[in-house]
PDB file of C-alpha atoms in Angstrom:
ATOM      1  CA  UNK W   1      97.594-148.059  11.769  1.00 68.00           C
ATOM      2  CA  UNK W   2      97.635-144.501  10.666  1.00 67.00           C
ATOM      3  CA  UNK W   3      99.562-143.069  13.567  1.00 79.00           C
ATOM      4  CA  UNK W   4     101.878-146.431  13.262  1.00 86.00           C
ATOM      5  CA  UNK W   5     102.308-145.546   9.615  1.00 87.00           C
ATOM      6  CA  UNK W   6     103.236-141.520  10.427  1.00 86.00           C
ATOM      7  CA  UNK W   7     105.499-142.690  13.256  1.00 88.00           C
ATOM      8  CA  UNK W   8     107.525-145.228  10.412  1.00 90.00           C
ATOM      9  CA  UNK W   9     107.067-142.454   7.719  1.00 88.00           C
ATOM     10  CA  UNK W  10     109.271-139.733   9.990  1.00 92.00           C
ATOM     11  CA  UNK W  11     111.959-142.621  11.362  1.00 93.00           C
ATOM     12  CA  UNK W  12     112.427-143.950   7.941  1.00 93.00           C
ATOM     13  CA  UNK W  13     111.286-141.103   5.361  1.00 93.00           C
ATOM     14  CA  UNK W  14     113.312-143.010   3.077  1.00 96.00           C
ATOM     15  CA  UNK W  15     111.244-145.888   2.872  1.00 94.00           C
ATOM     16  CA  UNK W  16     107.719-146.211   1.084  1.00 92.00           C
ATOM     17  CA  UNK W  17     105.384-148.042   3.682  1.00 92.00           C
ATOM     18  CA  UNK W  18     101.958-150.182   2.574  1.00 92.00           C
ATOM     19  CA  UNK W  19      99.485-152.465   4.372  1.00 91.00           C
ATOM     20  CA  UNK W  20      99.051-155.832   3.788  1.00 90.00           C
ATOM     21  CA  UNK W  21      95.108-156.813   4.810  1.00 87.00           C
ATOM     22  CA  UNK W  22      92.656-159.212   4.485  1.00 84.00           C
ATOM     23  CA  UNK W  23      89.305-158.048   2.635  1.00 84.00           C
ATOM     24  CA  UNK W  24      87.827-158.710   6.244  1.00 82.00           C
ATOM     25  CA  UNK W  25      89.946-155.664   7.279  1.00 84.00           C
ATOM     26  CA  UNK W  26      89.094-153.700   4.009  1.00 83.00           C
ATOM     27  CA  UNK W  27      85.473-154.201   4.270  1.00 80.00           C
ATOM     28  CA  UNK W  28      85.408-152.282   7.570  1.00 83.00           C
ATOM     29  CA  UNK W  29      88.457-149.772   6.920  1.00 85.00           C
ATOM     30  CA  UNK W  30      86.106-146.686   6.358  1.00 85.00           C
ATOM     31  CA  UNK W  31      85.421-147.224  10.592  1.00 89.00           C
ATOM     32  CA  UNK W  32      89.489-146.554  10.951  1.00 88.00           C
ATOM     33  CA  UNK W  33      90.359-143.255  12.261  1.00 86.00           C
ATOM     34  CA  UNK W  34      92.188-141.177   9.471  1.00 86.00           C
ATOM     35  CA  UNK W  35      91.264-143.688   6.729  1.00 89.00           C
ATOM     36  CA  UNK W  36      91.401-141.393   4.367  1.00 90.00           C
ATOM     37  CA  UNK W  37      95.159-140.504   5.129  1.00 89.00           C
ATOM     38  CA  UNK W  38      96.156-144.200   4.818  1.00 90.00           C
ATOM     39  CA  UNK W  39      94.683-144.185   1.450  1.00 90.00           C
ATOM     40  CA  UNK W  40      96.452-140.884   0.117  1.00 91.00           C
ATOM     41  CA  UNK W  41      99.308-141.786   1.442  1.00 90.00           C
ATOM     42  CA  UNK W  42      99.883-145.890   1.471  1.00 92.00           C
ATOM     43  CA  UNK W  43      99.170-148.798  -0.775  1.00 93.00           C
ATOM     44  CA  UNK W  44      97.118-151.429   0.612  1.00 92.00           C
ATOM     45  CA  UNK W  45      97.670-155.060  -0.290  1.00 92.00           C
ATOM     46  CA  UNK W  46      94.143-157.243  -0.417  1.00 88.00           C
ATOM     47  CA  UNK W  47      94.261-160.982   0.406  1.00 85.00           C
ATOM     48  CA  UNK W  48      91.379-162.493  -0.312  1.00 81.00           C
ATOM     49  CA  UNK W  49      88.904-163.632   2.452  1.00 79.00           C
ATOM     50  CA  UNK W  50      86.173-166.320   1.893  1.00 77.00           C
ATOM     51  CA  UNK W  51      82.731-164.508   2.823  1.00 76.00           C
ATOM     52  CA  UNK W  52      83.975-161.370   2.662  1.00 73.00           C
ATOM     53  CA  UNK W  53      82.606-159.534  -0.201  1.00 70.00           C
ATOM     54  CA  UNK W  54      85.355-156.314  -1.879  1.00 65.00           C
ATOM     55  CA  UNK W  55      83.482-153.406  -1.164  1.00 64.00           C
ATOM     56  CA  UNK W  56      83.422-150.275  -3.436  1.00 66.00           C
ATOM     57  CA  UNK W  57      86.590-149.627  -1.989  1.00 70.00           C
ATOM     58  CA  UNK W  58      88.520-151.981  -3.971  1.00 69.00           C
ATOM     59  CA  UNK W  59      88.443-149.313  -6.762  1.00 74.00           C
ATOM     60  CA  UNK W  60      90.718-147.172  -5.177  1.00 81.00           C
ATOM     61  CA  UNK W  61      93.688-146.642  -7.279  1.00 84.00           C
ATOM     62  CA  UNK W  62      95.768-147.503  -4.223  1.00 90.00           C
ATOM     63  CA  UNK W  63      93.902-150.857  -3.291  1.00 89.00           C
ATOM     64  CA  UNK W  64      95.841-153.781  -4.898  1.00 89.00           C
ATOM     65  CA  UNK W  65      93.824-157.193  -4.715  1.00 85.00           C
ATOM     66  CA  UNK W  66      95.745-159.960  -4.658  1.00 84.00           C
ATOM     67  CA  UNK W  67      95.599-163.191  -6.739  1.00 82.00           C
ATOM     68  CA  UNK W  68      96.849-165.850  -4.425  1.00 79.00           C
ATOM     69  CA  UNK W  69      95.445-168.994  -3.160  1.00 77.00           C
ATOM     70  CA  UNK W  70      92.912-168.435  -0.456  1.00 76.00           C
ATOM     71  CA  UNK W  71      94.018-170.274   2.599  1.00 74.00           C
ATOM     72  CA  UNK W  72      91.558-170.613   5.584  1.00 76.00           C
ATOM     73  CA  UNK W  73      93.925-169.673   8.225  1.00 79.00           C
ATOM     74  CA  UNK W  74      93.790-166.082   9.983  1.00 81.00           C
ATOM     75  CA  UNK W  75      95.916-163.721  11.921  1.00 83.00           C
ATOM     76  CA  UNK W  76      93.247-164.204  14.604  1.00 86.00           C
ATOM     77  CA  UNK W  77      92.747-168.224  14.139  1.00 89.00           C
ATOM     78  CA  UNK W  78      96.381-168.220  14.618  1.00 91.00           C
ATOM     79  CA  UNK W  79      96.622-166.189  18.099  1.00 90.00           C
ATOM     80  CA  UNK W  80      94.172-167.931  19.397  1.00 92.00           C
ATOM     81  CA  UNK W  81      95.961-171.342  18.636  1.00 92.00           C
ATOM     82  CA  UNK W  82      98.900-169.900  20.250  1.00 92.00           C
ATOM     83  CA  UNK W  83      96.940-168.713  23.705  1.00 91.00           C
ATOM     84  CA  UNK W  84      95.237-172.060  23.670  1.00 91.00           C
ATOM     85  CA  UNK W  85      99.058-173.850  23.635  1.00 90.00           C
ATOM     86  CA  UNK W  86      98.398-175.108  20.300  1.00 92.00           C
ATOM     87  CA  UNK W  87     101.475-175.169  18.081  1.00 91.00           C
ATOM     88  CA  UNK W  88     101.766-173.173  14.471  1.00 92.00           C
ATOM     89  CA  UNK W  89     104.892-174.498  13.192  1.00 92.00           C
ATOM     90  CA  UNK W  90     103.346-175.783  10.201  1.00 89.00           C
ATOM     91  CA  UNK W  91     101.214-172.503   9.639  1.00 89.00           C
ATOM     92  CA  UNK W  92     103.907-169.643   9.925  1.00 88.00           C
ATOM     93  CA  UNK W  93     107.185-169.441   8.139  1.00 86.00           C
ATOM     94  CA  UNK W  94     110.403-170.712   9.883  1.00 91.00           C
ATOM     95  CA  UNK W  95     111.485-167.150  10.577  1.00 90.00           C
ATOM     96  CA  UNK W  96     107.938-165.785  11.473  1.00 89.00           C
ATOM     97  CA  UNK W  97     107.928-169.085  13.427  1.00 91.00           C
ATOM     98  CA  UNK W  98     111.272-168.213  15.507  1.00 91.00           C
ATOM     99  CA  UNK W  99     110.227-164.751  16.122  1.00 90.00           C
ATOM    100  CA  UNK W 100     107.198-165.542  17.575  1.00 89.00           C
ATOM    101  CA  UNK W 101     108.567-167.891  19.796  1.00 90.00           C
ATOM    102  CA  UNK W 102     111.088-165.874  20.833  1.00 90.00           C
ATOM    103  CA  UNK W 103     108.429-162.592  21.742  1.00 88.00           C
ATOM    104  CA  UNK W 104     106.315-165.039  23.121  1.00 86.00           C
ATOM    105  CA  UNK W 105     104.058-163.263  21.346  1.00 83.00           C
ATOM    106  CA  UNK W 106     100.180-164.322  22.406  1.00 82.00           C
ATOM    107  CA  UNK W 107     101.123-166.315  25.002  1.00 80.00           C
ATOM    108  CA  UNK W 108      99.053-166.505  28.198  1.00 70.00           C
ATOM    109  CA  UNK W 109     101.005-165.257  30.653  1.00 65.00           C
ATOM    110  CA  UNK W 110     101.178-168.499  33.346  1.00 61.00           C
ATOM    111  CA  UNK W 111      99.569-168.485  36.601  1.00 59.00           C
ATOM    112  CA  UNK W 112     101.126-168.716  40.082  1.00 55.00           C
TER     113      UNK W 112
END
């Protein structure tokens, strides 16, 4: 993420770029290379995670927690719905939805 967010920082050095993460992610974010940088630099946007505790990091000044429903869908439940041929409609937006259909983003790529 931190060379992703340096790459988008020099294209676009116009725009102001944050994170959005699940506590899941911020509970292990001290094991990301340049950590530190993200947090100088970027705000980072907390959803809630069910079993996943806020560490002391959550009292950074740039760590925003956010109060929002917790749903028990992931990022990762999704993709694996997706590389199991399992259909998402109902769990992504309709644009999100599109896109990744589109990318075929996840898919397995077919045999033969």
């Amino acid at each position: 993420p931190s060379s992703s967010l340096a790459h988008l920082g020099e294209k676009y050095p116009e725009n102001e770029f944050s994170l959005l993460m699940g506590s899941d992610n911020l509970e292990s974010l001290k094991k990301w290379k340049n950590y530190q940088v993200i947090l100088a630099n970027h705000d980072l946007f907390v959803y809630p995670r069910q079993g996943f505790e806020m560490p002391a990091l959550r009292e950074h000044a740039r760590v925003h927690l956010m109060d929002v429903p917790q749903l028990q869908v992931s990022a990762s439940f999704i993709r694996e719905q997706i590389q199991s041929g399992k259909s998402v409609k109902y769990l992504l937006t309709e644009p999100v939805f599109r896109f990744v259909e589109e990318m075929n983003f996840y898919r397995m790529p077919k045999k033969g």
